[in-house]
Amino acid sequence: MNHVSRQHSSDPVTLWQICDGKRGHQNQSTGLIEALRRHAPLTVCRVAAPPLMRSLASCLNRKTPWARDLPPPQVAVGAGHATHAVLLTLRRVYRARTIVLMRPSLPLSWFDYCLVPSHDNPPVRDNVIITTGAVNPIQLQSNHDPGHGLILVGGPSRHYRLDPVALLSRIRQLLAGHTRRYWTLSNSPRTPAQLTRELAGLEADGVDVVLWDQCDEGWLAGALARSSDVWVSEDSISMIYEALTAGCRVGLLPLPRKSASRLHRAIDQLQHDRFVCTQDDWTSGAGLPVPPRPLDEANRCARLLLEMGLLTE
């Protein structure tokens, strides 16, 4: 069996970031890796997850021809079900320490560390770190422009339906209620084409519409850094947590819910804890809440992992 020993504390640790091609999953692992990098030197290799059968074959024969030109990993990080078999392979072949983000479909004990959001109801175990939402790469900002607001629109999903007429009405109400504020409005890949055209038609003096396919990878982080108030359609759970992580005040644009789900529980908990409020609360005069505490899950988890011995023998 190959054995990758831990290096001297001053030497970079070789970490493989296993990617399944989904931007949201990659954002999660990138957020954790960047946080770890702030505490320890890392050499990071981004590796595309091979098909399941190739991963299983590698696990059985202890060979990884799909990554033969890479230095052996000491740590491997992945988010998304397609990364699980790869992580297990790297644990078996290289004795790499594995970190899985989100609740895996396989037993938690098969991974060295599991970072699982509280809304996934994780059990209390020594290798489980419970997070508030998904880890992300956004950093807390302290210089938001009080005159700038951001509106982020998602679309239908497994958990939400879309009422375009009602949603547009709510957005127009926001724009009309803050005539002295400059707004940036953006959509997402899930936003239907007709709604996207309607949103583009809202561009005017004081309202800039930036469509998702016109944005580079760092656009959202920059927009959150500028904006003091952020309104997000309720389906866009990752953007809600990213806005809170940036230190913004966050309001929700409600969408019709489908049958009860874990994401609804997460939204309800954020409302209960006064991290966010709905537009109906805002129109009643309550205003957007100042988050009761910063959300800094990537850095918190990185510190915990180091305390748990991630990079030590």
mmCIF file of C-alpha atoms in Angstrom:
data_model
loop_
_atom_site.group_PDB
_atom_site.id
_atom_site.type_symbol
_atom_site.label_atom_id
_atom_site.label_comp_id
_atom_site.label_asym_id
_atom_site.label_seq_id
_atom_site.Cartn_x
_atom_site.Cartn_y
_atom_site.Cartn_z
ATOM 1 C CA MET A 1 0.000 0.000 0.000
ATOM 2 C CA ASN A 2 1.205 3.503 -0.795
ATOM 3 C CA HIS A 3 1.684 5.585 2.301
ATOM 4 C CA VAL A 4 1.956 9.353 2.155
ATOM 5 C CA SER A 5 3.626 10.595 5.312
ATOM 6 C CA ARG A 6 2.863 13.960 6.860
ATOM 7 C CA GLN A 7 5.591 16.468 6.169
ATOM 8 C CA HIS A 8 7.340 18.927 8.440
ATOM 9 C CA SER A 9 4.952 21.675 9.497
ATOM 10 C CA SER A 10 6.768 24.253 7.343
ATOM 11 C CA ASP A 11 6.437 22.183 4.159
ATOM 12 C CA PRO A 12 3.391 22.583 1.918
ATOM 13 C CA VAL A 13 0.761 19.872 2.280
ATOM 14 C CA THR A 14 -0.456 18.368 -0.994
ATOM 15 C CA LEU A 15 -4.237 18.672 -1.204
ATOM 16 C CA TRP A 16 -6.445 17.396 -3.996
ATOM 17 C CA GLN A 17 -9.680 19.259 -4.674
ATOM 18 C CA ILE A 18 -12.050 16.749 -6.269
ATOM 19 C CA CYS A 19 -14.525 18.474 -8.606
ATOM 20 C CA ASP A 20 -17.745 17.105 -10.111
ATOM 21 C CA GLY A 21 -18.256 19.961 -12.592
ATOM 22 C CA LYS A 22 -20.922 21.746 -10.533
ATOM 23 C CA ARG A 23 -20.034 25.319 -9.654
ATOM 24 C CA GLY A 24 -21.915 25.272 -6.354
ATOM 25 C CA HIS A 25 -20.036 22.208 -5.126
ATOM 26 C CA GLN A 26 -16.716 23.629 -6.268
ATOM 27 C CA ASN A 27 -17.451 26.874 -4.416
ATOM 28 C CA GLN A 28 -17.905 24.911 -1.203
ATOM 29 C CA SER A 29 -14.607 23.054 -1.435
ATOM 30 C CA THR A 30 -12.812 26.199 -2.633
ATOM 31 C CA GLY A 31 -14.089 28.110 0.386
ATOM 32 C CA LEU A 32 -12.685 25.528 2.787
ATOM 33 C CA ILE A 33 -9.382 25.186 0.929
ATOM 34 C CA GLU A 34 -8.814 28.954 0.878
ATOM 35 C CA ALA A 35 -9.521 29.061 4.605
ATOM 36 C CA LEU A 36 -7.060 26.220 5.276
ATOM 37 C CA ARG A 37 -4.505 28.033 3.167
ATOM 38 C CA ARG A 38 -4.741 31.036 5.486
ATOM 39 C CA HIS A 39 -3.504 28.800 8.306
ATOM 40 C CA ALA A 40 -1.050 26.428 6.605
ATOM 41 C CA PRO A 41 0.947 26.159 3.347
ATOM 42 C CA LEU A 42 -0.812 24.014 0.736
ATOM 43 C CA THR A 43 -0.084 22.725 -2.748
ATOM 44 C CA VAL A 44 -3.537 22.348 -4.321
ATOM 45 C CA CYS A 45 -4.314 20.103 -7.295
ATOM 46 C CA ARG A 46 -7.779 20.447 -8.830
ATOM 47 C CA VAL A 47 -8.860 17.017 -10.084
ATOM 48 C CA ALA A 48 -11.959 16.187 -12.114
ATOM 49 C CA ALA A 49 -13.830 13.254 -10.594
ATOM 50 C CA PRO A 50 -13.539 10.246 -12.923
ATOM 51 C CA PRO A 51 -16.661 8.185 -13.707
ATOM 52 C CA LEU A 52 -17.916 6.002 -10.876
ATOM 53 C CA MET A 53 -16.753 2.698 -12.377
ATOM 54 C CA ARG A 54 -13.216 4.019 -12.898
ATOM 55 C CA SER A 55 -13.142 5.204 -9.283
ATOM 56 C CA LEU A 56 -14.328 1.824 -8.037
ATOM 57 C CA ALA A 57 -11.756 0.024 -10.191
ATOM 58 C CA SER A 58 -9.026 2.277 -8.776
ATOM 59 C CA CYS A 59 -10.209 1.548 -5.263
ATOM 60 C CA LEU A 60 -10.031 -2.215 -5.891
ATOM 61 C CA ASN A 61 -6.684 -2.384 -7.693
ATOM 62 C CA ARG A 62 -5.118 0.531 -5.809
ATOM 63 C CA LYS A 63 -4.006 2.301 -8.979
ATOM 64 C CA THR A 64 -4.994 5.782 -10.191
ATOM 65 C CA PRO A 65 -4.016 6.027 -13.887
ATOM 66 C CA TRP A 66 -6.396 8.991 -14.275
ATOM 67 C CA ALA A 67 -4.093 11.075 -12.054
ATOM 68 C CA ARG A 68 -0.649 9.579 -12.678
ATOM 69 C CA ASP A 69 1.085 12.925 -13.268
ATOM 70 C CA LEU A 70 0.000 14.456 -9.949
ATOM 71 C CA PRO A 71 1.871 14.391 -6.644
ATOM 72 C CA PRO A 72 0.295 11.958 -4.148
ATOM 73 C CA PRO A 73 -2.331 13.643 -1.987
ATOM 74 C CA GLN A 74 -2.063 13.975 1.767
ATOM 75 C CA VAL A 75 -5.520 15.545 2.028
ATOM 76 C CA ALA A 76 -8.479 15.267 -0.361
ATOM 77 C CA VAL A 77 -11.594 17.483 -0.330
ATOM 78 C CA GLY A 78 -14.824 16.975 -2.254
ATOM 79 C CA ALA A 79 -18.439 18.149 -2.364
ATOM 80 C CA GLY A 80 -21.196 16.327 -4.222
ATOM 81 C CA HIS A 81 -22.090 12.641 -4.505
ATOM 82 C CA ALA A 82 -19.880 12.147 -7.567
ATOM 83 C CA THR A 83 -16.781 12.859 -5.464
ATOM 84 C CA HIS A 84 -17.453 10.262 -2.765
ATOM 85 C CA ALA A 85 -16.000 7.223 -4.529
ATOM 86 C CA VAL A 86 -12.899 9.223 -5.482
ATOM 87 C CA LEU A 87 -12.341 10.287 -1.869
ATOM 88 C CA LEU A 88 -12.608 6.684 -0.709
ATOM 89 C CA THR A 89 -10.136 5.629 -3.383
ATOM 90 C CA LEU A 90 -7.590 8.246 -2.287
ATOM 91 C CA ARG A 91 -8.030 7.222 1.324
ATOM 92 C CA ARG A 92 -7.384 3.579 0.442
ATOM 93 C CA VAL A 93 -4.565 4.064 -2.077
ATOM 94 C CA TYR A 94 -2.642 6.968 -0.514
ATOM 95 C CA ARG A 95 -4.003 7.036 3.032
ATOM 96 C CA ALA A 96 -5.006 10.612 2.289
ATOM 97 C CA ARG A 97 -7.173 12.246 4.893
ATOM 98 C CA THR A 98 -10.565 12.881 3.355
ATOM 99 C CA ILE A 99 -12.988 15.755 3.878
ATOM 100 C CA VAL A 100 -16.497 15.518 2.463
ATOM 101 C CA LEU A 101 -18.757 18.567 2.373
ATOM 102 C CA MET A 102 -22.521 18.067 2.718
ATOM 103 C CA ARG A 103 -24.003 14.848 4.078
ATOM 104 C CA PRO A 104 -22.648 11.895 2.067
ATOM 105 C CA SER A 105 -24.797 9.098 0.707
ATOM 106 C CA LEU A 106 -22.267 6.638 2.183
ATOM 107 C CA PRO A 107 -21.628 6.019 5.896
ATOM 108 C CA LEU A 108 -20.085 9.004 7.653
ATOM 109 C CA SER A 109 -17.459 6.756 9.218
ATOM 110 C CA TRP A 110 -15.964 6.033 5.778
ATOM 111 C CA PHE A 111 -14.578 9.577 5.656
ATOM 112 C CA ASP A 112 -12.114 11.217 8.010
ATOM 113 C CA TYR A 113 -14.071 14.459 8.335
ATOM 114 C CA CYS A 114 -17.611 15.408 7.332
ATOM 115 C CA LEU A 115 -18.810 19.021 7.177
ATOM 116 C CA VAL A 116 -22.594 18.812 7.230
ATOM 117 C CA PRO A 117 -25.164 21.655 7.392
ATOM 118 C CA SER A 118 -27.479 21.567 10.381
ATOM 119 C CA HIS A 119 -30.556 21.369 8.108
ATOM 120 C CA ASP A 120 -29.329 17.925 6.964
ATOM 121 C CA ASN A 121 -29.819 16.647 10.530
ATOM 122 C CA PRO A 122 -26.311 15.216 10.983
ATOM 123 C CA PRO A 123 -25.648 12.908 13.927
ATOM 124 C CA VAL A 124 -23.232 13.979 16.643
ATOM 125 C CA ARG A 125 -19.963 12.163 15.905
ATOM 126 C CA ASP A 126 -16.287 12.844 16.449
ATOM 127 C CA ASN A 127 -15.625 13.258 12.719
ATOM 128 C CA VAL A 128 -18.657 15.490 11.992
ATOM 129 C CA ILE A 129 -18.566 19.293 12.016
ATOM 130 C CA ILE A 130 -22.040 20.798 11.886
ATOM 131 C CA THR A 131 -22.235 23.993 9.824
ATOM 132 C CA THR A 132 -24.740 26.805 9.410
ATOM 133 C CA GLY A 133 -25.458 26.374 5.717
ATOM 134 C CA ALA A 134 -22.896 25.357 3.139
ATOM 135 C CA VAL A 135 -19.298 26.510 3.397
ATOM 136 C CA ASN A 136 -18.467 29.145 0.781
ATOM 137 C CA PRO A 137 -15.481 31.261 -0.343
ATOM 138 C CA ILE A 138 -17.014 34.668 0.488
ATOM 139 C CA GLN A 139 -15.154 36.839 3.010
ATOM 140 C CA LEU A 140 -16.647 39.218 5.553
ATOM 141 C CA GLN A 141 -16.593 42.842 4.338
ATOM 142 C CA SER A 142 -16.768 45.974 6.467
ATOM 143 C CA ASN A 143 -17.003 48.725 3.846
ATOM 144 C CA HIS A 144 -20.392 48.123 2.233
ATOM 145 C CA ASP A 145 -21.896 51.081 0.408
ATOM 146 C CA PRO A 146 -25.152 52.033 2.201
ATOM 147 C CA GLY A 147 -26.412 53.503 -1.063
ATOM 148 C CA HIS A 148 -26.047 50.261 -3.007
ATOM 149 C CA GLY A 149 -28.417 47.303 -2.991
ATOM 150 C CA LEU A 150 -28.374 43.956 -4.763
ATOM 151 C CA ILE A 151 -31.315 41.817 -5.935
ATOM 152 C CA LEU A 152 -30.617 38.170 -6.829
ATOM 153 C CA VAL A 153 -33.272 36.100 -8.580
ATOM 154 C CA GLY A 154 -33.248 32.306 -8.912
ATOM 155 C CA GLY A 155 -36.019 30.167 -10.319
ATOM 156 C CA PRO A 156 -38.042 26.985 -9.969
ATOM 157 C CA SER A 157 -36.401 24.023 -8.229
ATOM 158 C CA ARG A 158 -37.239 20.755 -6.488
ATOM 159 C CA HIS A 159 -38.291 22.793 -3.467
ATOM 160 C CA TYR A 160 -39.963 25.878 -4.973
ATOM 161 C CA ARG A 161 -42.398 26.845 -7.688
ATOM 162 C CA LEU A 162 -42.201 30.153 -9.514
ATOM 163 C CA ASP A 163 -44.867 32.841 -9.747
ATOM 164 C CA PRO A 164 -43.249 35.327 -12.163
ATOM 165 C CA VAL A 165 -46.022 37.921 -11.901
ATOM 166 C CA ALA A 166 -45.887 38.032 -8.101
ATOM 167 C CA LEU A 167 -42.087 38.045 -8.066
ATOM 168 C CA LEU A 168 -41.857 40.929 -10.529
ATOM 169 C CA SER A 169 -44.410 42.846 -8.494
ATOM 170 C CA ARG A 170 -42.279 42.406 -5.369
ATOM 171 C CA ILE A 171 -39.129 43.546 -7.163
ATOM 172 C CA ARG A 172 -40.867 46.642 -8.518
ATOM 173 C CA GLN A 173 -42.065 47.399 -4.987
ATOM 174 C CA LEU A 174 -38.472 47.245 -3.726
ATOM 175 C CA LEU A 175 -37.206 49.541 -6.464
ATOM 176 C CA ALA A 176 -39.996 52.020 -5.887
ATOM 177 C CA GLY A 177 -39.458 52.003 -2.116
ATOM 178 C CA HIS A 178 -35.762 52.925 -2.344
ATOM 179 C CA THR A 179 -35.600 55.714 -4.916
ATOM 180 C CA ARG A 180 -32.328 57.061 -3.471
ATOM 181 C CA ARG A 181 -30.493 53.759 -3.702
ATOM 182 C CA TYR A 182 -28.526 52.381 -6.632
ATOM 183 C CA TRP A 183 -29.550 48.801 -7.429
ATOM 184 C CA THR A 184 -27.883 45.916 -9.214
ATOM 185 C CA LEU A 185 -30.261 43.166 -10.333
ATOM 186 C CA SER A 186 -29.140 39.732 -11.498
ATOM 187 C CA ASN A 187 -30.658 36.369 -12.418
ATOM 188 C CA SER A 188 -29.359 32.770 -12.311
ATOM 189 C CA PRO A 189 -29.152 29.780 -14.672
ATOM 190 C CA ARG A 190 -32.515 28.600 -13.279
ATOM 191 C CA THR A 191 -34.347 31.814 -14.171
ATOM 192 C CA PRO A 192 -36.787 31.137 -17.060
ATOM 193 C CA ALA A 193 -36.111 32.998 -20.299
ATOM 194 C CA GLN A 194 -39.329 35.025 -20.197
ATOM 195 C CA LEU A 195 -38.671 36.185 -16.635
ATOM 196 C CA THR A 196 -35.109 37.073 -17.605
ATOM 197 C CA ARG A 197 -36.450 39.312 -20.377
ATOM 198 C CA GLU A 198 -38.839 40.965 -17.905
ATOM 199 C CA LEU A 199 -35.979 41.555 -15.460
ATOM 200 C CA ALA A 200 -33.816 43.059 -18.206
ATOM 201 C CA GLY A 201 -36.658 45.477 -18.915
ATOM 202 C CA LEU A 202 -36.327 46.909 -15.397
ATOM 203 C CA GLU A 203 -32.998 48.530 -16.221
ATOM 204 C CA ALA A 204 -33.219 52.283 -15.734
ATOM 205 C CA ASP A 205 -31.463 55.164 -14.007
ATOM 206 C CA GLY A 206 -30.345 53.736 -10.686
ATOM 207 C CA VAL A 207 -31.032 50.121 -11.733
ATOM 208 C CA ASP A 208 -28.299 48.088 -13.430
ATOM 209 C CA VAL A 209 -29.246 44.625 -14.740
ATOM 210 C CA VAL A 210 -26.363 42.150 -14.978
ATOM 211 C CA LEU A 211 -27.325 38.712 -16.304
ATOM 212 C CA TRP A 212 -25.531 35.650 -14.947
ATOM 213 C CA ASP A 213 -24.063 34.620 -18.311
ATOM 214 C CA GLN A 214 -22.354 38.025 -18.552
ATOM 215 C CA CYS A 215 -20.565 37.595 -15.210
ATOM 216 C CA ASP A 216 -17.114 36.242 -14.510
ATOM 217 C CA GLU A 217 -16.438 33.858 -11.632
ATOM 218 C CA GLY A 218 -15.687 36.608 -9.099
ATOM 219 C CA TRP A 219 -18.610 38.873 -9.938
ATOM 220 C CA LEU A 220 -20.883 37.851 -7.059
ATOM 221 C CA ALA A 221 -18.176 38.300 -4.421
ATOM 222 C CA GLY A 222 -17.544 41.823 -5.682
ATOM 223 C CA ALA A 223 -21.245 42.672 -5.798
ATOM 224 C CA LEU A 224 -21.746 41.421 -2.229
ATOM 225 C CA ALA A 225 -18.728 43.408 -1.049
ATOM 226 C CA ARG A 226 -20.313 46.619 -2.402
ATOM 227 C CA SER A 227 -23.897 46.086 -1.257
ATOM 228 C CA SER A 228 -25.227 46.853 2.201
ATOM 229 C CA ASP A 229 -28.674 45.322 1.551
ATOM 230 C CA VAL A 230 -29.245 42.180 -0.480
ATOM 231 C CA TRP A 231 -32.596 40.729 -1.528
ATOM 232 C CA VAL A 232 -32.580 37.097 -2.634
ATOM 233 C CA SER A 233 -35.393 34.925 -3.955
ATOM 234 C CA GLU A 234 -36.069 32.269 -1.331
ATOM 235 C CA ASP A 235 -35.043 29.338 -3.553
ATOM 236 C CA SER A 236 -31.432 30.542 -3.783
ATOM 237 C CA ILE A 237 -30.190 29.106 -0.495
ATOM 238 C CA SER A 238 -26.488 29.243 -1.385
ATOM 239 C CA MET A 239 -26.674 32.943 -2.295
ATOM 240 C CA ILE A 240 -28.500 33.664 0.966
ATOM 241 C CA TYR A 241 -25.638 32.171 2.976
ATOM 242 C CA GLU A 242 -23.050 33.909 0.790
ATOM 243 C CA ALA A 243 -24.701 37.288 1.379
ATOM 244 C CA LEU A 244 -24.759 36.667 5.131
ATOM 245 C CA THR A 245 -21.109 35.597 5.063
ATOM 246 C CA ALA A 246 -20.221 38.888 3.340
ATOM 247 C CA GLY A 247 -21.872 40.752 6.233
ATOM 248 C CA CYS A 248 -24.827 42.076 4.238
ATOM 249 C CA ARG A 249 -28.321 42.640 5.581
ATOM 250 C CA VAL A 250 -30.500 40.095 3.816
ATOM 251 C CA GLY A 251 -34.158 40.078 2.801
ATOM 252 C CA LEU A 252 -36.083 37.229 1.180
ATOM 253 C CA LEU A 253 -38.322 37.405 -1.871
ATOM 254 C CA PRO A 254 -40.812 34.593 -1.149
ATOM 255 C CA LEU A 255 -41.633 31.925 -3.721
ATOM 256 C CA PRO A 256 -44.406 29.294 -3.446
ATOM 257 C CA ARG A 257 -43.087 26.255 -1.611
ATOM 258 C CA LYS A 258 -43.557 22.671 -2.662
ATOM 259 C CA SER A 259 -43.841 19.903 -0.043
ATOM 260 C CA ALA A 260 -41.895 20.467 3.175
ATOM 261 C CA SER A 261 -38.142 20.004 2.797
ATOM 262 C CA ARG A 262 -34.881 20.443 4.663
ATOM 263 C CA LEU A 263 -34.218 23.691 2.766
ATOM 264 C CA HIS A 264 -37.487 25.131 4.021
ATOM 265 C CA ARG A 265 -36.382 24.258 7.549
ATOM 266 C CA ALA A 266 -33.118 26.087 6.972
ATOM 267 C CA ILE A 267 -34.913 29.209 5.711
ATOM 268 C CA ASP A 268 -37.349 29.139 8.625
ATOM 269 C CA GLN A 269 -34.485 28.819 11.091
ATOM 270 C CA LEU A 270 -32.686 31.811 9.575
ATOM 271 C CA GLN A 271 -35.876 33.836 9.953
ATOM 272 C CA HIS A 272 -36.400 32.653 13.515
ATOM 273 C CA ASP A 273 -32.830 33.610 14.444
ATOM 274 C CA ARG A 274 -33.220 37.029 12.769
ATOM 275 C CA PHE A 275 -30.504 36.518 10.195
ATOM 276 C CA VAL A 276 -33.023 37.385 7.466
ATOM 277 C CA CYS A 277 -36.529 38.721 7.082
ATOM 278 C CA THR A 278 -39.204 38.399 4.428
ATOM 279 C CA GLN A 279 -40.380 41.249 2.271
ATOM 280 C CA ASP A 280 -43.702 41.207 4.142
ATOM 281 C CA ASP A 281 -41.832 41.859 7.423
ATOM 282 C CA TRP A 282 -39.870 44.636 5.763
ATOM 283 C CA THR A 283 -42.953 46.399 4.416
ATOM 284 C CA SER A 284 -44.482 46.340 7.882
ATOM 285 C CA GLY A 285 -41.710 48.686 9.003
ATOM 286 C CA ALA A 286 -39.364 46.224 10.708
ATOM 287 C CA GLY A 287 -36.501 46.878 8.262
ATOM 288 C CA LEU A 288 -33.783 44.441 7.289
ATOM 289 C CA PRO A 289 -32.163 42.848 10.335
ATOM 290 C CA VAL A 290 -28.509 43.196 11.222
ATOM 291 C CA PRO A 291 -27.281 39.575 11.494
ATOM 292 C CA PRO A 292 -26.916 38.566 15.157
ATOM 293 C CA ARG A 293 -23.412 37.253 14.486
ATOM 294 C CA PRO A 294 -21.064 36.959 11.513
ATOM 295 C CA LEU A 295 -21.256 33.759 9.492
ATOM 296 C CA ASP A 296 -17.659 32.707 8.919
ATOM 297 C CA GLU A 297 -18.089 28.968 8.446
ATOM 298 C CA ALA A 298 -15.097 28.338 6.179
ATOM 299 C CA ASN A 299 -12.605 29.836 8.633
ATOM 300 C CA ARG A 300 -14.333 28.268 11.637
ATOM 301 C CA CYS A 301 -14.255 24.812 10.034
ATOM 302 C CA ALA A 302 -10.632 25.235 8.956
ATOM 303 C CA ARG A 303 -9.609 26.024 12.536
ATOM 304 C CA LEU A 304 -11.571 23.048 13.866
ATOM 305 C CA LEU A 305 -10.021 20.694 11.311
ATOM 306 C CA LEU A 306 -6.539 21.808 12.285
ATOM 307 C CA GLU A 307 -7.379 21.344 15.968
ATOM 308 C CA MET A 308 -8.645 17.846 15.123
ATOM 309 C CA GLY A 309 -5.261 16.984 13.604
ATOM 310 C CA LEU A 310 -5.937 17.268 9.867
ATOM 311 C CA LEU A 311 -2.348 18.177 8.999
ATOM 312 C CA THR A 312 -0.512 16.318 11.753
ATOM 313 C CA GLU A 313 0.563 12.704 12.137
#
